[in-house]
Coordinates of C-alpha atoms in Angstrom, one line a residue:
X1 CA 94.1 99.4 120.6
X2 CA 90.8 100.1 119.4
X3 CA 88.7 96.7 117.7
X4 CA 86.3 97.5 114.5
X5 CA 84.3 95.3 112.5
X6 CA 83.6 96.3 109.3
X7 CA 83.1 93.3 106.3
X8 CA 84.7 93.8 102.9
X9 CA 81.9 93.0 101.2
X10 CA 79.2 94.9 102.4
X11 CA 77.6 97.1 99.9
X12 CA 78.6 100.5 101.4
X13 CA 82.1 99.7 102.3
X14 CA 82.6 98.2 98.7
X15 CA 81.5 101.8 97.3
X16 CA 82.9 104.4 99.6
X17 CA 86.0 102.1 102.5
X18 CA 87.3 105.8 103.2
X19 CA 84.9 106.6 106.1
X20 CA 85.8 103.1 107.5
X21 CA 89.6 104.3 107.1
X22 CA 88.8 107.4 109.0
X23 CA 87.4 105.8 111.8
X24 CA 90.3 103.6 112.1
X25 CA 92.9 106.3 112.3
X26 CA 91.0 108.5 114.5
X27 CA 91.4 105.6 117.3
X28 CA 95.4 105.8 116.8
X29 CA 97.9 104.3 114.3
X30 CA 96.9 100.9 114.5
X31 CA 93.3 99.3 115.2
X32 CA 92.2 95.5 115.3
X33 CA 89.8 94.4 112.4
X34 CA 87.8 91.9 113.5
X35 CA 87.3 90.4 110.1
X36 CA 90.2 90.0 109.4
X37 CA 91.6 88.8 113.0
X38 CA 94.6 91.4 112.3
X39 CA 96.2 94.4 113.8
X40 CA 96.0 97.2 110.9
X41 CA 97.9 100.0 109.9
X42 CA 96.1 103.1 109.2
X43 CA 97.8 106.1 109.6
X44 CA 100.6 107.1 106.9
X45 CA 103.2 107.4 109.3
X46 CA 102.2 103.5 110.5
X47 CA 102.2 102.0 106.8
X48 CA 105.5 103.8 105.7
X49 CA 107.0 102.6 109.1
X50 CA 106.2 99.0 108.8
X51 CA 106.5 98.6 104.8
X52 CA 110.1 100.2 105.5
X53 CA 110.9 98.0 108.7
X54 CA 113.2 95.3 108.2
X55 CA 111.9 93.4 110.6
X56 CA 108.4 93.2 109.2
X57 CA 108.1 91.0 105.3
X58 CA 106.4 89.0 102.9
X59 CA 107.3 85.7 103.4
X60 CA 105.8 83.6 106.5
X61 CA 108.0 82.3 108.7
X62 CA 109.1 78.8 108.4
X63 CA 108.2 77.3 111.4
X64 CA 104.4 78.6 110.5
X65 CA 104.3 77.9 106.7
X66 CA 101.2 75.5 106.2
X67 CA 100.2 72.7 103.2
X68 CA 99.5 74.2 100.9
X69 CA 95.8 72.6 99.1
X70 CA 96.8 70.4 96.5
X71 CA 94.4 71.9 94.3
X72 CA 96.2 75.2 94.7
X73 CA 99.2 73.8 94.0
X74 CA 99.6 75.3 90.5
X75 CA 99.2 79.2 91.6
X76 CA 101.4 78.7 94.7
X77 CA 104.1 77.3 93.0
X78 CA 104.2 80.3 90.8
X79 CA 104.4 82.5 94.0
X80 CA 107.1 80.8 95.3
X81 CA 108.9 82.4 92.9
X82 CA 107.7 85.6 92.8
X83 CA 110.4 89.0 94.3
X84 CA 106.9 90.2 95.3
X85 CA 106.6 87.1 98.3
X86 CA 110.1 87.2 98.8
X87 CA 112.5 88.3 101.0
X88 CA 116.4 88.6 101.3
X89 CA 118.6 87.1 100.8
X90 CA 116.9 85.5 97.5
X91 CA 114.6 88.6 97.0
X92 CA 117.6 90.6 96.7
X93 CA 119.3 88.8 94.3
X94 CA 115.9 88.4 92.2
X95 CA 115.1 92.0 92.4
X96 CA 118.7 92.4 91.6
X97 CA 118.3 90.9 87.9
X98 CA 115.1 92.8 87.1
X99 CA 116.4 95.9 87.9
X100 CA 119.0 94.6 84.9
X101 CA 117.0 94.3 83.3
X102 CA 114.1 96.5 83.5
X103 CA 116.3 99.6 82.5
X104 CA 115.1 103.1 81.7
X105 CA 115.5 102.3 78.1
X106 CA 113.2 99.4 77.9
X107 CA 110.7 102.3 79.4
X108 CA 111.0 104.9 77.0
X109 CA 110.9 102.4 73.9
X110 CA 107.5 101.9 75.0
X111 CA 106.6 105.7 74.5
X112 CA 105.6 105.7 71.1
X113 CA 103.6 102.6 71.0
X114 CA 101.6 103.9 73.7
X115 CA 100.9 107.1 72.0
X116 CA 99.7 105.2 68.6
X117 CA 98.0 102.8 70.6
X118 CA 95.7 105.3 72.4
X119 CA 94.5 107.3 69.5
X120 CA 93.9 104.3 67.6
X121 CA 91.9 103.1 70.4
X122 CA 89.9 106.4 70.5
X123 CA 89.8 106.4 66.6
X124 CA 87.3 103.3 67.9
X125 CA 85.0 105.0 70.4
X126 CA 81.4 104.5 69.3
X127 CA 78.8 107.9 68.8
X128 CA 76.5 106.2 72.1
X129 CA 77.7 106.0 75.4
X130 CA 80.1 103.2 76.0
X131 CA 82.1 101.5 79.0
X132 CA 85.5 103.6 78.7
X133 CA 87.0 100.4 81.1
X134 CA 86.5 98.2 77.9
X135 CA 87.3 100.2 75.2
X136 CA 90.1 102.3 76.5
X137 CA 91.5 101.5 80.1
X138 CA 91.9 97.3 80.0
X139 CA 93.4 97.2 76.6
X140 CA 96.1 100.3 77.4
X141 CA 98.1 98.5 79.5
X142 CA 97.8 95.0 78.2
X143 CA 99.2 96.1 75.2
X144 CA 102.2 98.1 76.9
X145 CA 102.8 94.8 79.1
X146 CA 102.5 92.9 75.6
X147 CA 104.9 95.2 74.2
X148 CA 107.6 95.0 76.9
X149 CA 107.4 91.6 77.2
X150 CA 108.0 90.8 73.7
X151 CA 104.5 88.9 73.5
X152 CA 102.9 89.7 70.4
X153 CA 100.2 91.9 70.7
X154 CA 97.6 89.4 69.3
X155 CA 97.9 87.9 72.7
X156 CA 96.6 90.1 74.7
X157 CA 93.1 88.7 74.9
X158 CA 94.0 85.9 76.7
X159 CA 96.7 87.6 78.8
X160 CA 93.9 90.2 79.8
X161 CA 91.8 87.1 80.5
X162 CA 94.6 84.9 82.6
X163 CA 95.4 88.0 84.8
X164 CA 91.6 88.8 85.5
X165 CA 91.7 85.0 86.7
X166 CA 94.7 84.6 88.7
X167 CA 93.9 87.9 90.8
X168 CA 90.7 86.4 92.1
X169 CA 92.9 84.5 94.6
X170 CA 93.3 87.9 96.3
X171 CA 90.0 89.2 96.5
X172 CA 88.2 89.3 99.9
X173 CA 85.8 86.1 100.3
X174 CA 87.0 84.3 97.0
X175 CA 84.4 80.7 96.1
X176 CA 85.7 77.8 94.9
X177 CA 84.9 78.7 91.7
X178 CA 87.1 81.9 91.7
X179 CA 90.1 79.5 93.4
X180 CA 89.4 77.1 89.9
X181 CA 89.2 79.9 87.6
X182 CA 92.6 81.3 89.1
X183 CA 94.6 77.7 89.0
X184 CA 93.5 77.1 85.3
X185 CA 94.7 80.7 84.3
X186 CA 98.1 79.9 86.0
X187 CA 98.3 76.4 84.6
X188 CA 97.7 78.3 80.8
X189 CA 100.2 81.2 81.7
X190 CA 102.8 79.0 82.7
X191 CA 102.5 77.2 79.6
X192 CA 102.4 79.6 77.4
X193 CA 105.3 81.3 79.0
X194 CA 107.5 78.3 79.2
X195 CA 106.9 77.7 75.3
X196 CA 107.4 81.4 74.8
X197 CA 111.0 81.9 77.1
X198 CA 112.4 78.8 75.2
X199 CA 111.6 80.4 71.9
X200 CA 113.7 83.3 72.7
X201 CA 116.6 81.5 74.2
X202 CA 117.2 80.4 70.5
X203 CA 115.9 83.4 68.8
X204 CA 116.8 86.7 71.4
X205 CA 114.7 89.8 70.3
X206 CA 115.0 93.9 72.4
X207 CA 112.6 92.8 75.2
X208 CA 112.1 92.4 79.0
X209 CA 112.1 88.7 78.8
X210 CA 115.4 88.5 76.0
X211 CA 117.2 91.1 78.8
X212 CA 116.1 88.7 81.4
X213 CA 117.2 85.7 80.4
X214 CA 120.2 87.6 79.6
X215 CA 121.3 89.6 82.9
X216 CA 123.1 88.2 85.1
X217 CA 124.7 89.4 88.5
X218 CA 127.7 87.8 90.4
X219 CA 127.2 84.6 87.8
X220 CA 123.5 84.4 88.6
X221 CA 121.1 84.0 86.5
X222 CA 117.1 83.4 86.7
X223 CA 115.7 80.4 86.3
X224 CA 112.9 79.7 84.2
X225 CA 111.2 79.0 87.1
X226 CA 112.0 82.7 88.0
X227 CA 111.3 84.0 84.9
X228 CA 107.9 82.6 84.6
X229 CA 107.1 84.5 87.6
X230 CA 108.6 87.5 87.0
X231 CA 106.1 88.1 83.8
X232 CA 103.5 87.0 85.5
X233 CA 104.2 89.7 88.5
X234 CA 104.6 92.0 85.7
X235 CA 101.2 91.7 83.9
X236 CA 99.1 91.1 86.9
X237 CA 100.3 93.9 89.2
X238 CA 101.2 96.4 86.4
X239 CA 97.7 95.8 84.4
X240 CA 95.0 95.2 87.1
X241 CA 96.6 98.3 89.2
X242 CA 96.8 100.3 85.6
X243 CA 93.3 99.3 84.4
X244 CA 91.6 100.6 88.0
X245 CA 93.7 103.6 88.4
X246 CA 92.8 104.9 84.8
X247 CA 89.4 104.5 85.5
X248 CA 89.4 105.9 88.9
X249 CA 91.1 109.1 87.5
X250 CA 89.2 109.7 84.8
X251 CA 86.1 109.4 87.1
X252 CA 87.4 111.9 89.2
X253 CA 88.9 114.3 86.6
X254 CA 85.1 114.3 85.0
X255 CA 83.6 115.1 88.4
X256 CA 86.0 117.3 89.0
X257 CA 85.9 119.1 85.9
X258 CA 89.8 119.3 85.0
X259 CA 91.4 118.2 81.8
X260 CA 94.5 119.0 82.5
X261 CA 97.0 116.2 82.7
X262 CA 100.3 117.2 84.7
X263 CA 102.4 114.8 87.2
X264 CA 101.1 116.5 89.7
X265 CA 97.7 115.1 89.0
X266 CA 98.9 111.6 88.5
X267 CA 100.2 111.8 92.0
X268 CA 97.0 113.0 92.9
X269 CA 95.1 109.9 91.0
X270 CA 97.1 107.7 93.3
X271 CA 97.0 109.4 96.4
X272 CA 93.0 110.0 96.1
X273 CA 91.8 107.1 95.1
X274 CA 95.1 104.3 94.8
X275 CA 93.9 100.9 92.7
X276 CA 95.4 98.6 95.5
X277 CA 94.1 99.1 99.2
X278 CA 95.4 96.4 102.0
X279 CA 98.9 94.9 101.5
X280 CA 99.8 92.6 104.6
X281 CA 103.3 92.2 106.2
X282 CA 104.7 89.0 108.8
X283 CA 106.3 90.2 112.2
X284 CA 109.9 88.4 112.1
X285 CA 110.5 89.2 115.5
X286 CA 109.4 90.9 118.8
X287 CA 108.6 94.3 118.0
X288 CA 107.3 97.2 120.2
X289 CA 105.7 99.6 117.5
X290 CA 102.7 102.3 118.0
X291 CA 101.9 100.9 121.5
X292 CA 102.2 97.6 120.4
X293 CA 103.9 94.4 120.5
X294 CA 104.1 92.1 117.8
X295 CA 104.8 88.7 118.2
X296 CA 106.8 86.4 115.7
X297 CA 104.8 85.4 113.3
X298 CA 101.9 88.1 113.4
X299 CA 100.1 89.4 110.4
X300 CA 99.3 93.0 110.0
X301 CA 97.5 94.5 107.3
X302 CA 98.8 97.8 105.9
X303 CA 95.8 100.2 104.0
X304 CA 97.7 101.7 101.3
X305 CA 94.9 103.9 100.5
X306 CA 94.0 105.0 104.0
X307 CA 97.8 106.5 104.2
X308 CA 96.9 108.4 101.4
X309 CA 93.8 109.8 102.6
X310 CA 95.9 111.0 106.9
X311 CA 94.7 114.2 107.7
X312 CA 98.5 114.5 109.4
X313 CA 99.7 114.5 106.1
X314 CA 97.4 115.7 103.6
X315 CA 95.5 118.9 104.3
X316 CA 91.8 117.9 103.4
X317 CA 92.5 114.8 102.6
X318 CA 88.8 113.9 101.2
X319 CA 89.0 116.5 98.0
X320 CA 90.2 115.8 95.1
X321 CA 92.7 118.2 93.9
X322 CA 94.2 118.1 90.8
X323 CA 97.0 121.0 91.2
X324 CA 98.0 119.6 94.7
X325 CA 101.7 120.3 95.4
X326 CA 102.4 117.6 97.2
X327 CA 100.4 114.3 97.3
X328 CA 102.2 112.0 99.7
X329 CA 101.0 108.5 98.9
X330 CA 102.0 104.9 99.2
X331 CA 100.4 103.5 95.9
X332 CA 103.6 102.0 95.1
X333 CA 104.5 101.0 98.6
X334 CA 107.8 101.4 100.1
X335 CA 110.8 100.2 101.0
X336 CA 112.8 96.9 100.2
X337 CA 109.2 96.0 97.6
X338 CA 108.8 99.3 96.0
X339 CA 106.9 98.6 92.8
X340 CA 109.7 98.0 90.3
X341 CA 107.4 99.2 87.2
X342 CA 106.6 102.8 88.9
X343 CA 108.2 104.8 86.6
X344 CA 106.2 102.8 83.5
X345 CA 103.0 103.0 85.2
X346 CA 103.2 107.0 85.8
X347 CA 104.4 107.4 81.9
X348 CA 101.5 105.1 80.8
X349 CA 98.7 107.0 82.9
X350 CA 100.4 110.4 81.7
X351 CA 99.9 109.5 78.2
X352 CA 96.9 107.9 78.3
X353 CA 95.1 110.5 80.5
X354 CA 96.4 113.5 78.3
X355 CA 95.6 112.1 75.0
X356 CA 92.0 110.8 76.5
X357 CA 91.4 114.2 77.3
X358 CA 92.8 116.5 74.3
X359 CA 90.9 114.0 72.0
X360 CA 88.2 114.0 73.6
X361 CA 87.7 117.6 75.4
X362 CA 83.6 116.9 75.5
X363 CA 84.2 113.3 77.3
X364 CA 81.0 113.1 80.0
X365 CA 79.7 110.3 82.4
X366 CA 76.2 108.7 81.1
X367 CA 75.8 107.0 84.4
X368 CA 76.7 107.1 88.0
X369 CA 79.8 105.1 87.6
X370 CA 79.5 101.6 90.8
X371 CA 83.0 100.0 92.5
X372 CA 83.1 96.3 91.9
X373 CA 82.9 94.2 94.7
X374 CA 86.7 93.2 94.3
X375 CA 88.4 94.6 97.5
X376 CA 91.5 94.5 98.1
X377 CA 91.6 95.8 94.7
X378 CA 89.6 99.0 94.3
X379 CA 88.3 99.9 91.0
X380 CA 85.2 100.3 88.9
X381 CA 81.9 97.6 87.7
X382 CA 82.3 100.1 84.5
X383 CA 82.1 103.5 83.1
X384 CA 80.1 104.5 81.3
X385 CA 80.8 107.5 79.0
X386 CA 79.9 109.4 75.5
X387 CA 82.1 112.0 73.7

């Protein structure tokens, strides 16, 4: 196994990680990063193994678990609680009462918001160039995760702010002040949730958390504790991921020149350029994968978007191509932790993009659009437009 360095946060990396990605699977399936002091999965056939292998998961083993910094204590507690840092037997029975509860229905209701929503946001757009992130792609999804939730709408500022907060904790070379920023957000989640799940124990309304508080499976039910934590999972992987992929797409659409909007360019969107690009995984046992062992208790990190981007899988991998047939990505992982909200985040972009595009046919970039230094996220500073 071949070792690379390669920092996260250098300026080059943070704009264009694909090379990086290349030079990693070119050496085999798996490489060390020395950055990150773990064995990496680059190749497709590597991260769809491993985020499929039973023997691989989310939560550390117990015999390695560490204390947890008591000034972290607040965010942690919420993750403890969370299907996405679970495994079975209690993931299982958590993902179990989502899946209740997050039905097809609940989905499609959403629908007609989203169209109203996005023209009256474009009914906004200002005659000078303005950042399309802010005026179209943040508040999209907010609102749809509002919407689902039940949360009134007029909350969304501080939703939008709480979930930019909380996902600092997973950015590459986080400060102290991002660690603060992230525990106060959970701490004013929490409490607004609590307040808000009580409220609809008396006074049940048609919404994700009335259904969840409702579903039940062999005389289960979730706690608040596990409710809490499901709606946060819910805003904070469904809008950060929603927000970059938007703007990600439209920046390639417009250099691309297409305005057509079809699944198969969604797929496309997700395998090009995917909003999330490292997930990590714990070995649970001795396993002999790829010409490797892994040990109990070993880390490796998956690259999502370097799957997307194998030249095994994806004839030239590096162009964007909106009419693509087949797009084989992971953006939604795989396996036992397959994003749940999948099938609302394609809808949403599908909407979103088409009516973007029919509204505004002459929509062009004003700048040269920069990534944000916000890895393992992967998404724009801004973008700047005009229509």
């Amino acid at each position: 196994m071949q070792r690379f360095s390669q920092s996260p946060t250098d300026a080059d990396f943070v704009q264009d990680p694909y090379p990086f990605y290349a030079r990693l699977r070119a050496s085999g399936d798996l490489a060390f990063w020395e950055e990150y002091q773990m064995v990496t999965a680059a190749s497709h056939e590597a991260v769809n193994t491993i985020l499929r292998d039973r023997r691989f998961g989310r939560e550390i083993p117990a015999e390695m678990a560490r204390a947890i910094p008591e000034h972290l204590a607040p965010f942690y507690a919420v993750e403890a609680n969370s299907m996405l840092e679970l495994e079975p037997p209690r993931h299982t029975n958590l993902r179990g009462l989502v899946m209740r509860a997050f039905t097809s229905r609940q989905i499609a209701r959403l629908k007609d918001g989203i169209e109203t929503h996005c023209h009256s946001l474009i009914d906004a757009f200002p005659a000078g160039p303005f950042d399309l992130l802010e005026a179209y792609a943040r508040p999209v999804p907010v609102t749809v995760i509002a919407r689902l939730l039940g949360v009134p709408v007029h909350h969304g500022d501080a939703l939008l702010a709480w979930s930019n907060d909380m996902v600092k904790m997973y950015q590459a070379g986080r400060s102290a002040d991002d660690e603060r920023d992230s525990v106060r957000a959970t701490e004013s989640f929490v409490a607004f949730l609590r307040k808000f799940i009580a409220k609809r124990r008396q006074d049940p309304k048609d919404d994700l958390i009335t259904a969840l508080i409702a579903a039940e499976e062999n005389g289960a039910r979730l706690s608040t504790d596990e409710l809490i934590a499901t709606c946060i999972l819910v805003l904070n992987a469904g809008h950060e991921a929603t927000v970059h992929t938007l703007g990600n797409g439209v920046m390639a659409m417009l250099r691309e020149g297409t305005r057509d909007v079809t699944p198969e360019l969604i797929e496309e969107i997700l395998r090009y350029d995917p909003p999330l690009h490292l997930f990590t995984r714990y070995a649970y046992e001795e396993v002999d994968l790829f010409g490797h062992r892994f040990q109990r208790g070993d880390l490796v990190a998956l690259l999502l978007a370097s799957a997307g981007r194998d030249e095994k899988v994806v004839d030239e991998p590096g162009l964007f191509q909106p009419d693509r047939v087949k797009s084989p990505h992971l953006a939604f992982g795989a396996g036992l932790h397959f994003c749940v909200g999948a099938a609302l985040a394609r809808m949403e972009l599908e909407i979103a993009l088409k009516i973007l595009f029919r509204r505004c046919p002459s929509l062009r970039l004003t700048e040269v659009p920069k990534y944000a230094d916000i890895y393992h996220f992967h998404g724009l500073e801004r973008l700047m437009v005009a229509v």
